[in-house]
Amino acid sequence: MGDDEQQYQPLLLGLESHSRIPDLSSVAVEEFLEQRPVACRWWPRLVCWESRLLWLLSGASIIVSIFNYMLSFVTLMFTGHLGALELAGASIASVGIQGLAYGIMLGMASAVQTVCGQAYGAKQYSAMGIICQRALILHLGAAFLLTFLYWFSGPILIGMGQSKSIAEQGQVFARGLIPQIYAFALSCPMQRFLQAQNIVNPLAFMSAAVFILHVVLTWVAVYVLNYGLLGAALTLSLSWWLLAIVNGLYILFSPSCKETWTGFSSKAFKGIWPYFKLTVSSAVMLCLEIWYSQGLVLISGLLTNPTVSLDSISICMNYLNWDMQFMLGLSAAASVRVSNELGAGHPRVAKFSVFVVSGTSILISIVFSAIVLIFKVGLSKLFTTDSEVIEAVSELTPLLAISVFLNGIQPILSGVAIGSGWQGVVAYVNLTTYYIIGLPIGCVLGFKTSLGVAGIWWGMIIGVLLQTLTLIILTARTNWHNEVAKAADRLKASANEENSNLIISA
C-alpha cells in the first residue's frame, strides 16, 4: 500500500495493536475504507473494532429486550399451571390482543429510532427531545383507541372463530392488561430515545430490576392471594408501569440526557402530521412482521382439539419469541449503528456494520437451533405437565429450530431498514411475502392436509424465508452514499425548522 500506509500510519498502528482498537474513530475507519483495495490483514482488526461497538450496544439492548419480553413469558408460565384452559385463554389474549398492541407501539417507536438515531449521529441533539415528545403524544392516542379492543376482546375472539370458553378466559386476561397499553405508550418511545443516543446500560439495569420484582409479585398474586388469571394480568400491567416510570425519571433527571431532553414543550405539537406519516409506515412494517406469527397462533385455535393445538404452538412460539428478543437486541444495535453512521455521513462504515452484525447473528442462531433440538422435551415441561401437549410440542421442535435459524438474519435486516428509514418499502415486502404467500400456504397445509399445526408453521417458515431473501437482495443493492444523502436531507429539514417544527420526509 506504500504511500497509503504512510498517509494512514496512525490508523494502521491502531489496527496493529488490539489494545488501541477502542481508540479508533468512525471518521478514521471511513477514510481507511475509502482506500481500494483494503488489504486482507486489516479486516480481522476492523471486525474487532466494529464488534466491540456492536456488543457495547447490543449486549445491554439484548438484556432490555429479553427482560421486557420475559415479563409476559413468566406470566404465561404461571397461568399455565392454573390449567390448560387458563393457559389457552391467556395465550390467545397475549397473542391476539396484547401482541397487537405491542406490535403497534413498537412499530411506531421505530420512527423514534430512525430520526433520533440519525440526529444523534449528526450531533443535532436539540431536536431529539421534541421528537420523543411527539412520539409520546401519538402513542397515547393509539393507546386510547386500543382500549376498546381490549375491553371487547371476548366477542372479537369469538368472531375470529375461537371457542367460547377460551374467548371468555382471554377476555378476563385482556381486561386486566388495559393499564399495560398506556405503559407501552410511554415506555416504547422512551427506550428508543435512550438507545438512539447509546444509553443502554441504565436501561438494562432497569429492565432486570423490574423483572425480578415482577416474578415475586406474580407468585404472590397467583399462588398466595389466589387472584388467578385476572391477578396475573394486573400484575403484568403494574410491572410495565414501574418500567415506564423509571425510564421517565431517568430521562428527566439524568445528566446524560441534558442535551437531548430540554423539558416539555408545546413545539411537539407542531409539524406532527409529517412525523405521523413516518410513524404509520414504521408501525405497518413492524406490525406486519409481529402479527404474522401471532395470526398463525390464532388460526391454530380453529383446528380440531383447539386447546392442545393452541397450547403446543403457543409454547413453541414463546420460545421463538424469546429467541426473537435476543435478535431484536442485536437488531436495535444494528439500527443505532447504521442510523448514527448515516447521520454522521459514513456510508462505508454503515455498510461494514451491516456485514458484521449479520455474521454475528447467524453464528448465534446456529447455537440456539442446536439447543432447541437437544432440549425439546424439557422446554415444554416448563409450561405444562399435560403429556399430550408435551408430545405435540416435541413434534414441532424441528420446525422451531428452522425458525430460530431464520431469526438470525431477518430481524437484523429489519433493524438495518429501520436505521436507514426504509419502513415504507419493507411494509410492502412484508405484506406480499407474509400475507399473500405465506399465510394462505399455511392455511392450506394446516386444514387441507394431515399436517395440522405443523402445516400452519410451514406456511410461516415459507413466508419468513421469502421475506428474508428479499431483504438480502434489497440490502445488497443499496447505494449507501445515497442513504447518507437521504439522511442529510431529513436532518436538514429538521435544522431548517430549528424551533422543532420538524418536517420529515418518509
XYZ file of C-alpha atoms in Angstrom:
506
model
C 0.000 0.000 0.000
C 3.099 2.249 0.003
C 2.013 5.894 0.118
C -1.333 4.941 1.597
C 0.373 3.243 4.534
C 2.347 6.405 5.264
C -0.756 8.568 4.961
C -2.764 6.366 7.319
C 0.053 5.322 9.621
C -1.760 6.398 12.856
C -4.762 4.264 11.938
C -2.611 1.325 10.866
C -0.733 1.425 14.163
C -4.078 1.301 15.939
C -5.131 -1.688 13.896
C -1.827 -3.426 14.596
C -2.389 -3.110 18.347
C -5.600 -4.742 19.632
C -5.378 -2.643 22.777
C -5.674 0.531 20.697
C -8.719 -0.601 18.716
C -11.117 1.212 21.108
C -9.320 4.472 20.268
C -10.251 4.283 16.595
C -12.952 6.634 15.354
C -15.641 6.189 12.713
C -14.096 9.077 10.783
C -10.713 7.360 10.585
C -12.211 3.982 9.645
C -14.391 5.605 6.964
C -11.312 7.234 5.428
C -9.406 3.966 5.606
C -12.217 2.009 3.911
C -12.116 4.504 1.043
C -8.723 3.075 0.063
C -9.196 0.393 -2.575
C -8.388 -2.387 -2.124
C -8.094 -2.845 1.633
C -5.501 -5.494 2.429
C -6.891 -8.736 3.899
C -4.723 -8.463 7.014
C -6.690 -5.400 8.177
C -10.141 -6.968 8.056
C -9.881 -9.024 11.298
C -8.882 -5.884 13.216
C -11.666 -3.849 11.620
C -14.130 -6.588 12.548
C -12.853 -6.425 16.131
C -13.418 -2.659 16.153
C -16.975 -2.927 14.825
C -17.782 -5.929 17.019
C -16.711 -4.003 20.093
C -19.051 -1.127 19.249
C -21.803 -3.567 18.350
C -21.622 -5.513 21.605
C -21.365 -2.384 23.720
C -24.776 -1.525 22.288
C -26.309 -4.932 21.707
C -25.252 -6.557 24.991
C -27.374 -4.182 27.027
C -30.039 -3.965 24.288
C -30.419 -7.755 24.345
C -30.852 -7.662 28.122
C -33.522 -4.968 27.772
C -35.360 -6.834 25.020
C -35.240 -10.195 26.785
C -36.303 -8.936 30.202
C -39.139 -6.886 28.700
C -40.375 -9.996 26.926
C -39.813 -12.197 29.963
C -42.423 -10.176 31.848
C -45.124 -11.745 29.667
C -43.247 -15.039 29.409
C -43.208 -15.543 33.182
C -46.865 -14.523 33.444
C -47.834 -17.220 30.933
C -45.752 -19.771 32.819
C -47.723 -19.041 35.995
C -51.080 -19.121 34.207
C -50.123 -22.446 32.581
C -50.072 -24.061 35.999
C -53.594 -22.781 36.694
C -54.874 -25.144 33.997
C -54.858 -25.871 30.249
C -57.942 -23.684 29.625
C -56.439 -20.719 31.502
C -53.189 -21.089 29.536
C -55.104 -21.226 26.243
C -57.123 -18.121 27.154
C -54.089 -16.167 28.327
C -52.115 -17.279 25.266
C -54.814 -16.236 22.810
C -55.196 -12.870 24.532
C -51.432 -12.414 24.729
C -51.025 -13.188 21.043
C -54.182 -11.744 19.532
C -54.740 -8.700 21.771
C -51.596 -7.843 23.754
C -49.356 -8.730 20.797
C -51.408 -6.472 18.543
C -50.964 -3.503 20.891
C -47.271 -4.166 21.478
C -46.684 -4.511 17.739
C -48.312 -1.137 17.102
C -46.383 0.574 19.902
C -43.052 -0.997 18.968
C -43.597 -0.252 15.292
C -44.480 3.380 15.947
C -41.437 3.700 18.221
C -39.122 2.590 15.411
C -39.675 6.038 13.875
C -38.028 7.466 17.006
C -35.141 5.090 16.404
C -34.720 6.261 12.808
C -34.934 10.025 13.274
C -33.289 10.302 16.688
C -30.514 7.908 15.654
C -29.658 9.955 12.582
C -29.984 13.228 14.517
C -27.606 11.922 17.185
C -25.071 10.867 14.553
C -25.263 14.351 13.033
C -24.959 15.957 16.506
C -28.346 17.658 16.214
C -29.244 16.954 19.829
C -31.815 19.687 20.408
C -34.452 18.103 18.170
C -34.323 14.681 19.848
C -36.374 15.549 22.920
C -39.100 17.133 20.791
C -39.191 14.023 18.593
C -39.622 11.853 21.683
C -42.430 14.053 22.997
C -44.158 13.948 19.633
C -43.949 10.158 19.722
C -45.419 10.043 23.237
C -48.419 12.096 22.082
C -49.111 9.771 19.154
C -48.592 6.634 21.272
C -51.039 7.787 23.934
C -53.619 8.469 21.226
C -53.130 4.958 19.870
C -53.414 3.507 23.404
C -56.802 5.176 23.884
C -58.139 3.601 20.681
C -56.740 0.187 21.622
C -58.549 0.275 24.971
C -61.809 -0.606 23.203
C -60.163 -3.614 21.559
C -59.068 -4.923 24.964
C -62.437 -4.354 26.621
C -64.421 -6.125 23.898
C -61.806 -8.824 23.322
C -64.199 -11.679 24.177
C -66.638 -11.075 21.299
C -63.708 -10.287 18.999
C -62.012 -13.624 19.764
C -65.293 -15.471 19.263
C -65.701 -13.630 15.956
C -62.262 -14.930 14.966
C -63.553 -18.458 15.484
C -62.209 -19.189 18.966
C -64.305 -21.360 21.290
C -66.492 -19.577 23.822
C -64.643 -20.994 26.838
C -61.219 -19.917 25.536
C -62.551 -16.483 24.499
C -64.031 -15.907 27.977
C -60.715 -16.637 29.656
C -58.955 -14.474 27.073
C -61.261 -11.554 27.848
C -60.563 -11.804 31.586
C -56.838 -11.689 30.881
C -57.093 -8.895 28.278
C -59.149 -6.596 30.502
C -56.533 -6.931 33.209
C -53.971 -5.708 30.663
C -55.726 -2.426 29.827
C -53.400 -0.376 32.093
C -50.463 -2.011 30.318
C -51.401 -0.357 26.999
C -50.663 3.076 28.406
C -47.396 1.840 29.918
C -46.456 0.585 26.428
C -47.308 4.042 25.056
C -44.794 5.682 27.392
C -42.057 3.069 27.641
C -41.540 2.154 23.950
C -40.669 5.691 22.707
C -38.560 6.468 25.789
C -36.490 3.313 25.382
C -35.863 4.044 21.683
C -34.984 7.647 22.563
C -32.315 6.452 25.005
C -30.990 3.720 22.705
C -30.584 6.207 19.848
C -28.041 8.116 21.938
C -26.249 4.918 23.043
C -27.679 4.975 26.584
C -28.285 1.246 27.021
C -26.666 0.073 30.266
C -29.081 2.014 32.513
C -31.987 0.561 30.521
C -30.637 -2.935 31.130
C -30.428 -2.400 34.895
C -33.971 -1.001 34.994
C -35.404 -3.902 32.988
C -33.622 -6.536 35.086
C -34.756 -4.979 38.374
C -38.386 -4.726 37.254
C -38.313 -8.334 36.012
C -37.087 -9.683 39.354
C -39.797 -7.736 41.146
C -42.382 -8.984 38.650
C -41.589 -12.649 39.354
C -42.130 -12.102 43.072
C -45.332 -10.093 42.592
C -46.814 -12.643 40.168
C -46.075 -15.527 42.530
C -47.811 -13.646 45.342
C -50.831 -12.740 43.190
C -51.355 -16.221 41.736
C -50.274 -18.610 44.496
C -50.524 -16.668 47.759
C -53.537 -14.422 47.161
C -55.194 -16.799 44.644
C -56.223 -13.955 42.328
C -55.944 -16.312 39.358
C -55.897 -15.146 35.753
C -57.007 -11.571 36.452
C -54.390 -11.184 39.189
C -51.657 -12.345 36.813
C -52.752 -9.815 34.172
C -52.987 -6.899 36.613
C -49.542 -7.745 37.981
C -48.123 -7.661 34.463
C -49.702 -4.235 33.937
C -48.220 -2.989 37.212
C -44.732 -4.174 36.245
C -44.882 -2.374 32.901
C -45.944 0.811 34.652
C -42.972 0.522 37.004
C -40.726 0.171 33.955
C -42.265 3.233 32.276
C -41.898 5.316 35.440
C -38.204 4.507 35.971
C -37.482 5.141 32.257
C -39.154 8.534 32.512
C -37.369 9.503 35.722
C -34.012 8.683 34.134
C -34.735 10.916 31.129
C -35.930 13.781 33.329
C -33.106 13.778 35.852
C -30.063 12.070 34.330
C -27.138 14.337 33.246
C -26.717 12.014 30.249
C -29.885 13.471 28.713
C -29.291 17.136 29.481
C -28.511 17.982 25.835
C -31.217 15.842 24.253
C -34.036 16.487 26.749
C -34.603 20.163 27.481
C -38.067 19.892 29.010
C -41.645 19.585 27.831
C -42.639 21.951 25.058
C -45.728 22.809 23.008
C -43.440 22.642 19.970
C -44.016 18.884 19.970
C -47.488 19.538 18.548
C -46.081 21.465 15.575
C -45.323 19.528 12.419
C -46.895 16.433 13.928
C -48.603 15.342 10.708
C -45.409 14.708 8.662
C -43.958 12.786 11.609
C -47.219 10.849 11.901
C -46.786 9.600 8.318
C -43.350 8.165 9.120
C -44.781 6.678 12.310
C -47.573 4.958 10.398
C -45.204 3.384 7.866
C -42.962 2.254 10.729
C -45.915 0.738 12.589
C -47.207 -1.049 9.486
C -43.774 -2.513 8.727
C -43.175 -3.961 12.182
C -46.773 -4.920 12.873
C -46.963 -6.985 9.697
C -43.945 -8.941 10.988
C -45.229 -9.397 14.532
C -48.838 -10.171 13.587
C -47.805 -12.798 11.066
C -46.657 -15.343 13.629
C -49.407 -14.294 16.010
C -52.034 -14.728 13.315
C -50.876 -18.289 12.785
C -51.372 -18.956 16.510
C -54.920 -17.613 16.225
C -55.549 -19.834 13.217
C -54.342 -22.875 15.161
C -57.267 -22.321 17.532
C -59.595 -23.259 14.653
C -58.111 -26.752 14.310
C -59.639 -29.845 15.849
C -58.765 -30.170 19.554
C -58.039 -26.416 19.766
C -56.802 -26.475 23.375
C -53.877 -28.809 22.607
C -53.191 -27.060 19.290
C -53.142 -23.639 20.939
C -51.064 -24.769 23.914
C -48.444 -26.530 21.792
C -47.958 -23.775 19.211
C -48.105 -21.090 21.927
C -45.340 -22.793 23.918
C -43.164 -23.084 20.808
C -43.985 -19.524 19.805
C -42.961 -18.309 23.241
C -39.518 -19.845 22.789
C -39.330 -18.446 19.258
C -40.267 -15.058 20.658
C -37.608 -15.432 23.349
C -35.036 -16.009 20.626
C -36.561 -13.108 18.716
C -35.977 -10.807 21.684
C -32.289 -11.734 21.643
C -32.125 -10.956 17.947
C -34.168 -7.784 18.411
C -31.440 -6.636 20.795
C -28.905 -7.139 18.021
C -31.348 -5.550 15.595
C -31.688 -2.472 17.806
C -27.904 -2.184 17.974
C -27.667 -2.555 14.184
C -30.322 0.123 13.740
C -28.477 2.525 16.050
C -25.116 1.846 14.417
C -26.481 2.309 10.886
C -28.546 5.408 11.706
C -25.668 7.018 13.638
C -23.181 6.400 10.818
C -25.582 7.555 8.109
C -26.308 10.702 10.106
C -22.572 11.274 10.502
C -22.022 10.804 6.752
C -20.132 7.486 6.878
C -21.643 5.171 4.214
C -18.783 2.639 4.201
C -18.817 2.187 7.972
C -22.614 1.766 7.866
C -22.277 -0.956 5.219
C -19.462 -2.642 7.121
C -21.568 -2.632 10.283
C -24.339 -4.491 8.427
C -21.928 -7.272 7.426
C -20.532 -7.691 10.937
C -23.878 -7.816 12.734
C -25.335 -10.228 10.150
C -22.443 -12.668 10.521
C -22.609 -12.455 14.316
C -26.335 -13.168 14.439
C -26.103 -16.165 12.100
C -23.476 -17.817 14.301
C -25.601 -17.249 17.400
C -28.692 -18.676 15.691
C -26.884 -21.901 14.837
C -26.146 -22.393 18.535
C -29.742 -21.619 19.542
C -31.137 -24.048 16.945
C -28.973 -26.829 18.369
C -30.195 -26.069 21.906
C -33.838 -26.312 20.777
C -33.269 -29.739 19.223
C -31.346 -31.096 22.206
C -33.765 -29.957 24.941
C -37.081 -30.288 23.092
C -38.893 -32.226 25.860
C -37.583 -30.156 28.755
C -38.709 -26.936 27.102
C -42.382 -27.938 27.124
C -42.312 -29.119 30.762
C -41.623 -25.584 31.934
C -45.148 -24.689 30.806
C -47.248 -27.777 31.360
C -47.429 -31.289 32.752
C -50.017 -32.415 30.176
C -48.453 -35.365 28.313
C -50.480 -34.705 25.153
C -49.258 -31.121 24.960
C -45.653 -32.177 25.700
C -45.766 -34.673 22.826
C -47.251 -32.069 20.464
C -44.503 -29.592 21.363
C -41.800 -32.205 20.764
C -43.161 -32.832 17.263
C -42.961 -29.119 16.459
C -39.405 -28.526 17.681
C -37.682 -29.304 14.316
C -39.760 -26.529 12.745
C -38.973 -24.322 15.722
C -35.253 -24.909 15.110
C -35.620 -23.841 11.451
C -37.455 -20.677 12.510
C -34.787 -19.906 15.109
C -32.115 -20.091 12.413
C -34.050 -17.755 10.105
C -34.346 -15.367 13.029
C -30.599 -14.944 12.816
C -30.998 -12.976 9.596
C -34.469 -11.457 9.255
C -34.647 -9.211 12.365
C -31.158 -7.867 11.716
C -32.060 -6.794 8.199
C -35.244 -5.234 9.558
C -33.082 -3.284 12.014
C -30.948 -2.070 9.132
C -34.142 -0.992 7.347
C -35.264 0.977 10.416
C -31.870 2.655 10.759
C -31.979 3.624 7.100
C -35.614 4.747 7.044
C -36.876 2.097 4.584
C -40.001 1.272 6.574
C -42.414 2.020 3.726
C -40.668 -0.296 1.255
C -40.313 -3.145 3.754
C -44.011 -2.837 4.668
C -44.892 -3.819 1.083
C -42.378 -6.670 1.184
C -43.907 -7.989 4.414
C -47.445 -7.724 3.080
C -46.567 -9.735 -0.016
C -44.367 -12.467 1.448
C -46.290 -12.978 4.681
C -49.956 -12.428 3.890
C -50.278 -13.028 0.158
C -47.922 -16.041 0.053
C -47.054 -17.486 3.495
C -50.412 -17.260 5.279
C -52.507 -18.933 2.531
C -49.943 -21.726 2.227
C -50.095 -22.282 5.999
C -53.894 -22.425 5.945
C -53.928 -24.935 3.076
C -51.319 -27.182 4.728
C -52.971 -26.900 8.148
C -56.588 -27.530 7.185
C -56.431 -29.464 3.921
C -53.710 -31.951 4.863
C -52.959 -34.099 7.883
C -50.120 -31.805 8.985
C -52.347 -29.682 11.266
C -50.306 -27.289 13.412
C -47.104 -28.312 11.608
C -48.665 -27.276 8.283
C -49.519 -23.840 9.668
C -45.936 -23.485 10.870
C -44.550 -24.489 7.467
C -46.537 -21.619 5.992
C -44.864 -19.262 8.447
C -41.414 -20.580 7.546
C -42.026 -20.119 3.815
C -43.180 -16.531 4.331
C -40.213 -15.640 6.538
C -37.773 -17.265 4.103
C -39.123 -15.263 1.166
C -39.097 -12.038 3.182
C -35.511 -12.682 4.291
C -34.315 -13.342 0.733
C -35.999 -10.126 -0.423
C -34.349 -8.091 2.340
C -30.956 -9.624 1.485
C -31.363 -8.510 -2.138
C -32.573 -5.063 -1.060
C -29.628 -4.596 1.306
C -27.070 -5.935 -1.190
C -28.249 -3.478 -3.863
C -28.290 -0.480 -1.531
C -26.267 2.567 -2.526
C -25.057 3.686 0.890
C -23.901 7.059 -0.394
C -27.485 7.752 -1.458
C -28.688 6.710 2.007
C -26.315 9.257 3.555
C -27.774 11.925 1.266
C -31.320 10.981 2.279
C -30.402 11.128 5.962
C -28.791 14.544 5.403
C -31.941 15.814 3.670
C -34.095 14.588 6.543
C -31.884 16.246 9.123
C -31.531 19.411 7.041
C -35.301 19.745 7.139
C -35.067 19.447 10.915
C -32.313 22.050 11.139
C -34.212 24.492 8.926
C -37.030 24.434 11.453
C -34.840 24.795 14.492
C -37.827 25.562 16.653
C -38.580 21.862 16.288
C -41.302 22.336 13.735
C -39.799 19.187 12.256
C -40.502 18.159 8.694
C -39.731 14.530 7.996
C -39.755 13.109 4.509
C -40.755 9.496 4.861
